Short mmCIF file of C-alpha atoms in Angstrom, two decimals:
data_model
loop_
_atom_site.label_atom_id
_atom_site.label_comp_id
_atom_site.label_asym_id
_atom_site.label_seq_id
_atom_site.Cartn_x
_atom_site.Cartn_y
_atom_site.Cartn_z
CA MET N 1 -233.33 -82.22 -2.97
CA ASN N 2 -236.24 -79.70 -3.67
CA ASP N 3 -236.76 -76.70 -1.64
CA HIS N 4 -239.34 -78.38 1.09
CA TYR N 5 -236.76 -80.56 2.17
CA LEU N 6 -233.82 -78.04 2.38
CA LYS N 7 -236.56 -75.65 4.64
CA LYS N 8 -237.25 -78.56 6.55
CA LEU N 9 -233.24 -79.75 7.04
CA ASP N 10 -232.76 -76.53 8.11
CA ARG N 11 -235.07 -76.40 10.51
CA VAL N 12 -234.56 -79.55 12.33
CA THR N 13 -230.94 -78.50 12.56
CA ALA N 14 -232.02 -75.35 14.26
CA ILE N 15 -234.48 -77.27 16.62
CA LEU N 16 -231.52 -79.68 17.21
CA THR N 17 -229.59 -76.45 18.43
CA GLN N 18 -232.30 -75.12 20.70
CA LEU N 19 -232.04 -78.71 22.79
CA GLN N 20 -228.68 -77.91 23.19
CA SER N 21 -228.93 -74.30 24.61
CA LYS N 22 -231.95 -74.66 26.52
CA PRO N 23 -233.24 -77.19 29.08
CA ILE N 24 -236.38 -77.19 27.91
CA VAL N 25 -238.00 -76.23 24.81
CA ARG N 26 -241.91 -76.05 24.18
CA ALA N 27 -243.26 -77.37 20.78
CA GLN N 28 -245.49 -74.13 20.52
CA ASP N 29 -242.36 -71.88 21.09
CA LEU N 30 -240.65 -73.62 18.36
CA ALA N 31 -243.88 -73.15 15.99
CA GLN N 32 -243.77 -69.66 16.45
CA LYS N 33 -240.17 -69.08 16.12
CA PHE N 34 -240.57 -70.86 12.77
CA GLU N 35 -243.18 -69.96 11.76
CA VAL N 36 -244.91 -73.20 11.14
CA SER N 37 -247.64 -75.68 12.84
CA VAL N 38 -247.21 -77.24 16.00
CA ARG N 39 -248.03 -80.65 14.35
CA THR N 40 -245.09 -79.86 11.92
CA ILE N 41 -242.70 -79.49 14.76
CA TYR N 42 -244.14 -82.75 16.22
CA ARG N 43 -242.92 -84.39 13.14
CA ASP N 44 -239.59 -82.45 13.25
CA VAL N 45 -238.87 -83.97 16.39
CA LYS N 46 -239.71 -87.36 15.33
CA THR N 47 -237.11 -86.88 12.75
CA LEU N 48 -234.67 -86.30 14.95
CA GLU N 49 -235.66 -89.23 17.49
CA ASN N 50 -235.50 -91.56 14.28
CA ALA N 51 -231.73 -90.22 13.69
CA GLY N 52 -230.64 -91.38 16.68
CA ILE N 53 -230.89 -88.42 19.26
CA PRO N 54 -232.06 -89.14 22.61
CA ILE N 55 -235.05 -86.59 23.34
CA VAL N 56 -237.00 -86.23 26.59
CA GLY N 57 -240.26 -85.19 27.04
CA GLU N 58 -243.58 -85.34 24.59
CA ALA N 59 -245.87 -83.35 23.07
CA GLY N 60 -247.76 -80.59 25.32
CA SER N 61 -244.69 -80.85 28.10
CA GLY N 62 -241.68 -79.57 26.18
CA TYR N 63 -238.48 -81.71 25.13
CA SER N 64 -235.27 -81.61 26.41
CA LEU N 65 -231.89 -83.96 25.29
CA MET N 66 -231.28 -86.76 27.81
CA ASP N 67 -229.03 -86.01 29.88
CA GLY N 68 -225.25 -86.71 29.78
CA TYR N 69 -225.93 -86.80 25.73
CA LYS N 70 -223.42 -85.01 24.10
CA LEU N 71 -223.54 -83.44 20.49
CA PRO N 72 -220.10 -82.71 18.44
CA PRO N 73 -218.78 -79.25 18.66
CA VAL N 74 -221.33 -76.75 16.68
CA MET N 75 -220.58 -75.19 13.50
CA PHE N 76 -221.33 -71.58 12.12
CA THR N 77 -222.06 -70.04 9.53
CA LYS N 78 -219.77 -66.96 8.04
CA GLU N 79 -222.99 -64.73 8.70
CA GLU N 80 -222.95 -65.95 12.20
CA VAL N 81 -219.21 -65.69 12.66
CA LEU N 82 -219.66 -62.05 11.48
CA SER N 83 -222.41 -61.09 13.94
CA PHE N 84 -219.59 -62.69 16.91
CA ILE N 85 -217.27 -60.25 16.00
CA THR N 86 -219.92 -57.23 16.10
CA ALA N 87 -221.01 -58.55 19.43
CA GLU N 88 -217.96 -59.01 20.44
CA LYS N 89 -217.10 -55.05 20.10
CA LEU N 90 -220.16 -53.88 21.73
CA MET N 91 -219.20 -56.03 24.61
CA GLN N 92 -215.98 -54.46 25.20
CA LYS N 93 -217.61 -51.48 25.05
CA PHE N 94 -220.74 -51.71 27.53
CA LEU N 95 -220.01 -55.05 29.35
CA HIS N 96 -219.88 -54.65 33.02
CA GLN N 97 -216.10 -55.27 34.06
CA SER N 98 -217.25 -58.02 36.52
CA LEU N 99 -218.34 -60.12 33.73
CA GLY N 100 -215.22 -59.12 31.14
CA ASN N 101 -213.12 -62.00 31.79
CA HIS N 102 -215.82 -64.46 31.32
CA TYR N 103 -217.17 -63.06 28.60
CA GLN N 104 -213.63 -63.35 26.99
CA THR N 105 -213.16 -67.03 27.97
CA ALA N 106 -216.26 -67.86 26.47
CA MET N 107 -215.15 -65.89 23.34
CA GLU N 108 -212.19 -68.04 23.11
CA LYS N 109 -213.85 -71.02 23.32
CA VAL N 110 -216.60 -70.12 20.47
CA ARG N 111 -212.82 -69.22 18.15
CA SER N 112 -211.38 -72.56 18.97
CA VAL N 113 -214.17 -74.17 17.16
CA LEU N 114 -214.14 -72.03 14.29
CA LYS N 115 -213.02 -73.30 10.79
CA TYR N 116 -209.44 -72.04 9.85
CA SER N 117 -211.17 -69.90 7.07
CA ASP N 118 -213.14 -68.36 9.30
CA ARG N 119 -210.47 -68.01 11.68
CA ASN N 120 -209.05 -65.84 8.97
CA LEU N 121 -212.23 -63.72 8.44
CA ILE N 122 -212.14 -62.48 11.71
CA GLN N 123 -208.54 -61.44 11.67
CA ASN N 124 -209.19 -59.53 8.73
CA ILE N 125 -212.48 -57.94 9.61
CA GLU N 126 -212.14 -57.21 13.44
CA ASN N 127 -210.03 -54.11 13.04
CA GLN N 128 -212.41 -52.59 10.43
CA ILE N 129 -215.46 -52.50 13.13
CA ASP N 130 -215.65 -50.29 15.98
CA ILE N 131 -218.01 -49.05 18.92
CA PHE N 132 -217.55 -45.25 19.72
CA ASN N 133 -218.66 -44.68 23.24
CA TYR N 134 -218.25 -41.13 24.70
CA GLN N 135 -219.35 -42.19 28.48
CA PRO N 136 -216.46 -43.38 30.77
CA LYS N 137 -216.88 -46.75 32.37
CA THR N 138 -217.94 -46.66 36.13
CA GLU N 139 -215.41 -48.28 38.31
CA ASP N 140 -216.67 -51.02 41.08
CA THR N 141 -215.20 -51.47 44.39
CA ILE N 142 -216.02 -55.11 44.27
CA LYS N 143 -214.68 -58.33 42.17
CA ASN N 144 -217.40 -60.35 40.26
CA ILE N 145 -220.33 -58.48 41.48
CA ILE N 146 -222.44 -58.99 38.66
CA PRO N 147 -222.15 -62.67 38.92
CA THR N 148 -222.78 -62.63 42.47
CA ILE N 149 -226.18 -60.94 41.68
CA LEU N 150 -226.93 -63.20 39.15
CA GLU N 151 -226.32 -66.31 40.87
CA SER N 152 -228.47 -64.66 43.94
CA ILE N 153 -231.49 -64.36 41.39
CA ALA N 154 -230.89 -68.22 39.98
CA GLU N 155 -230.47 -69.53 43.53
CA LYS N 156 -233.45 -67.23 44.90
CA ARG N 157 -231.12 -66.17 47.74
CA GLN N 158 -231.37 -62.98 49.56
CA LEU N 159 -228.34 -60.75 49.39
CA ILE N 160 -227.21 -58.35 51.89
CA MET N 161 -225.33 -55.17 50.83
CA GLU N 162 -223.76 -51.68 52.01
CA TYR N 163 -225.10 -48.91 49.53
CA LYS N 164 -224.09 -45.17 49.63
CA THR N 165 -226.43 -42.90 48.21
CA VAL N 166 -226.38 -40.00 45.87
CA ASP N 167 -226.22 -37.30 48.88
CA SER N 168 -223.36 -39.76 50.35
CA LYS N 169 -225.69 -41.76 53.10
CA ILE N 170 -224.64 -45.49 53.84
CA SER N 171 -226.89 -47.89 54.71
CA THR N 172 -227.00 -51.80 55.10
CA ARG N 173 -229.85 -53.32 53.05
CA THR N 174 -231.28 -57.11 52.86
CA ILE N 175 -232.60 -57.46 49.37
CA GLU N 176 -234.05 -60.07 46.94
CA VAL N 177 -233.22 -59.06 43.34
CA VAL N 178 -235.54 -59.58 40.63
CA GLY N 179 -233.02 -58.49 37.79
CA VAL N 180 -230.32 -56.70 36.20
CA PHE N 181 -230.32 -54.14 33.78
CA PHE N 182 -228.11 -51.26 31.79
CA GLU N 183 -229.64 -47.52 31.17
CA PHE N 184 -227.92 -44.71 30.91
CA ASN N 185 -224.22 -45.80 30.79
CA TYR N 186 -224.77 -47.11 34.66
CA TRP N 187 -225.82 -50.95 35.57
CA TYR N 188 -228.51 -51.10 37.88
CA ILE N 189 -230.56 -54.14 40.07
CA MET N 190 -234.02 -53.86 40.85
CA ALA N 191 -235.22 -55.76 43.82
CA TYR N 192 -237.06 -56.09 46.96
CA CYS N 193 -235.89 -54.17 49.84
CA ILE N 194 -236.49 -55.94 52.99
CA LEU N 195 -236.00 -52.60 54.95
CA ARG N 196 -238.19 -50.88 52.95
CA ASN N 197 -240.83 -53.27 52.58
CA ASP N 198 -240.81 -52.17 48.71
CA PHE N 199 -239.02 -52.53 45.48
CA ARG N 200 -236.17 -49.95 44.90
CA GLN N 201 -233.26 -49.98 41.99
CA PHE N 202 -229.95 -49.49 42.77
CA ARG N 203 -226.99 -48.48 40.90
CA VAL N 204 -224.39 -51.52 41.26
CA ASP N 205 -221.47 -48.76 41.40
CA ARG N 206 -222.67 -47.48 44.40
CA ILE N 207 -222.60 -50.68 46.27
CA LEU N 208 -219.64 -50.76 48.76
CA GLN N 209 -220.01 -54.36 49.87
CA ILE N 210 -222.48 -57.29 48.71
CA SER N 211 -222.72 -60.97 50.00
CA LYS N 212 -225.02 -63.79 49.61
CA THR N 213 -226.97 -65.16 52.36
CA GLN N 214 -228.54 -68.18 52.94
CA ASN N 215 -232.09 -67.38 53.25
CA PRO N 216 -234.41 -68.06 50.61
CA PHE N 217 -236.74 -65.74 48.71
CA LEU N 218 -239.76 -64.43 50.83
CA GLN N 219 -241.85 -64.28 47.24
CA GLU N 220 -242.14 -65.26 43.88
CA TYR N 221 -241.03 -62.82 41.28
CA GLY N 222 -241.91 -61.89 37.76
CA GLN N 223 -239.89 -60.23 34.78
CA ILE N 224 -237.62 -57.37 35.54
CA ASN N 225 -240.16 -55.20 33.26
CA ASP N 226 -242.96 -55.65 35.06
CA TYR N 227 -241.31 -53.87 38.00
CA ARG N 228 -239.67 -51.18 36.03
CA LYS N 229 -243.30 -50.34 34.34
CA ASN N 230 -245.08 -50.64 37.48
CA SER N 231 -243.12 -49.33 40.16
CA ASN N 232 -244.62 -48.45 43.67
CA GLY N 233 -242.88 -45.18 44.62
CA ASN N 234 -244.96 -42.06 45.35
CA LYS N 235 -245.36 -40.39 41.36
CA THR N 236 -246.60 -36.89 40.22
CA LYS N 237 -248.57 -36.42 37.20
CA VAL N 238 -246.64 -33.82 34.96
CA ARG N 239 -248.01 -32.24 31.65
CA LEU N 240 -245.65 -30.28 29.51
CA LEU N 241 -246.31 -28.17 26.29
CA VAL N 242 -243.23 -28.83 24.07
CA ASP N 243 -242.15 -26.65 20.88
CA LYS N 244 -242.51 -29.14 17.89
CA LYS N 245 -238.62 -28.47 17.01
CA ILE N 246 -237.19 -29.68 20.03
CA ILE N 247 -239.13 -32.96 20.52
CA ASN N 248 -236.70 -34.94 18.35
CA HIS N 249 -233.73 -34.22 20.95
CA LEU N 250 -235.67 -35.96 23.70
CA VAL N 251 -236.13 -39.31 22.05
CA ASN N 252 -233.63 -41.30 24.38
CA SER N 253 -234.43 -39.30 27.63
CA LYS N 254 -238.62 -38.85 27.65
CA LYS N 255 -239.61 -42.36 28.41
CA TYR N 256 -236.70 -42.12 31.31
CA TYR N 257 -238.46 -39.66 32.77
CA GLY N 258 -241.98 -41.27 32.91
CA LEU N 259 -243.23 -40.57 29.46
CA THR N 260 -246.93 -41.77 29.77
CA GLU N 261 -248.80 -39.84 26.98
CA GLU N 262 -247.75 -37.37 23.86
CA ILE N 263 -250.46 -35.61 21.97
CA GLU N 264 -249.59 -33.12 19.11
CA THR N 265 -251.59 -29.58 18.96
CA GLU N 266 -251.73 -26.52 17.33
CA ASN N 267 -249.18 -25.06 19.85
CA GLY N 268 -247.10 -27.71 20.33
CA ILE N 269 -246.79 -31.41 21.66
CA GLU N 270 -248.51 -31.87 24.86
CA MET N 271 -246.69 -34.47 27.11
CA THR N 272 -247.75 -35.93 30.07
CA PHE N 273 -245.18 -38.15 32.60
CA GLU N 274 -245.79 -40.10 35.92
CA THR N 275 -242.38 -38.88 37.79
CA GLU N 276 -240.90 -40.12 40.87
CA TRP N 277 -238.38 -37.32 40.94
CA ILE N 278 -240.38 -34.17 40.96
CA ASP N 279 -238.12 -32.63 43.33
CA GLU N 280 -234.90 -32.92 41.70
CA GLY N 281 -234.20 -35.40 38.48
CA PHE N 282 -237.02 -33.98 36.50
CA PRO N 283 -236.74 -30.23 37.30
CA ARG N 284 -232.84 -30.53 36.56
CA TRP N 285 -233.80 -32.50 33.44
CA LEU N 286 -236.76 -29.96 31.99
CA ILE N 287 -234.37 -27.10 32.66
CA THR N 288 -231.82 -27.97 29.94
CA PHE N 289 -234.99 -27.48 27.38
CA ALA N 290 -237.14 -24.93 29.79
CA ASP N 291 -237.04 -21.92 27.13
CA PHE N 292 -238.77 -24.30 24.48
CA ALA N 293 -241.15 -25.55 26.98
CA LYS N 294 -244.49 -24.56 29.48
CA VAL N 295 -245.19 -26.57 32.47
CA LEU N 296 -248.85 -27.06 32.13
CA GLU N 297 -249.26 -28.79 35.69
CA PRO N 298 -248.54 -28.84 38.52
CA GLU N 299 -247.77 -25.69 39.43
CA SER N 300 -245.14 -26.76 42.29
CA LEU N 301 -243.03 -27.63 39.18
CA THR N 302 -242.90 -24.05 38.07
CA VAL N 303 -241.95 -23.04 41.54
CA LYS N 304 -239.09 -25.29 41.70
CA LEU N 305 -238.13 -24.50 38.17
CA LYS N 306 -237.82 -20.90 39.13
CA ASP N 307 -235.83 -21.81 42.37
CA LEU N 308 -233.29 -23.82 40.63
CA LEU N 309 -232.69 -21.17 37.98
CA ILE N 310 -232.24 -18.51 40.82
CA LYS N 311 -229.99 -20.91 42.41
CA ILE N 312 -228.00 -21.06 38.91
CA SER N 313 -227.83 -17.77 38.26
CA GLY N 314 -226.45 -16.71 41.62
CA LYS N 315 -223.98 -18.78 41.13
CA HIS N 316 -222.69 -17.22 37.84
CA GLN N 317 -222.68 -13.53 38.51
#
């Protein structure tokens, strides 16, 4: 068997896997994934149909497996098994606790279809991989909170929740969740808040109660990153001149605080931000490297920084 047919066999097998894992698969997406022409994908789908696989759909609209059709258990390569082990270690450290039991059950099902030799591979290697995370996990007061939130997104149903803000004020909110994301060791939801008539993000560990309603979403939403990039909150433009020697220490935080532009000059790196946290969050972050930075604008940030330094100094006299 020549190389051409081997590549086709691998590709056809991979297309079958895609059909098993997704409700609809478009030929254009498959062509992009496997770096072949759309016409080649059409021929591959025809090969599967000729082999007796009941594929529903047609070119241009997308393909799916006939409802109720069952395939034999999927077999995994050695490389795929090793990737599962590594992913499981990551999940143990960073997965939200409300998803933990579900993930563990899913992994047990994956292990159950492995060949005996692959099970031995897991046993021999899993204790040789570890992920070191120095941040403590947050504790939630609600069981299965993330699954509840994800169900509301899938069903397009509003949620009612009691939420505790950073200053310990408690309010009741009706929200339509756009998505869930993990950042700086916390889980957040991005949602449209009916009370504020605007998009807001909420930290999951500050939700005290939550329940699904029968009320449908009032509008359609795009992808979560669209709303994180284009938040409707009031933003302030900030320009800093930062010493080049500490730039590498800001790699993980500068984008979080709204970095929009970075220009290298003779005197340092000029950084421009658009931030919603000009009163508290941004000044407190800036103070961690203030001896290597100069505020170019706004002047009010310089005042806030000085006030914060005086406050800190007064507590440690």
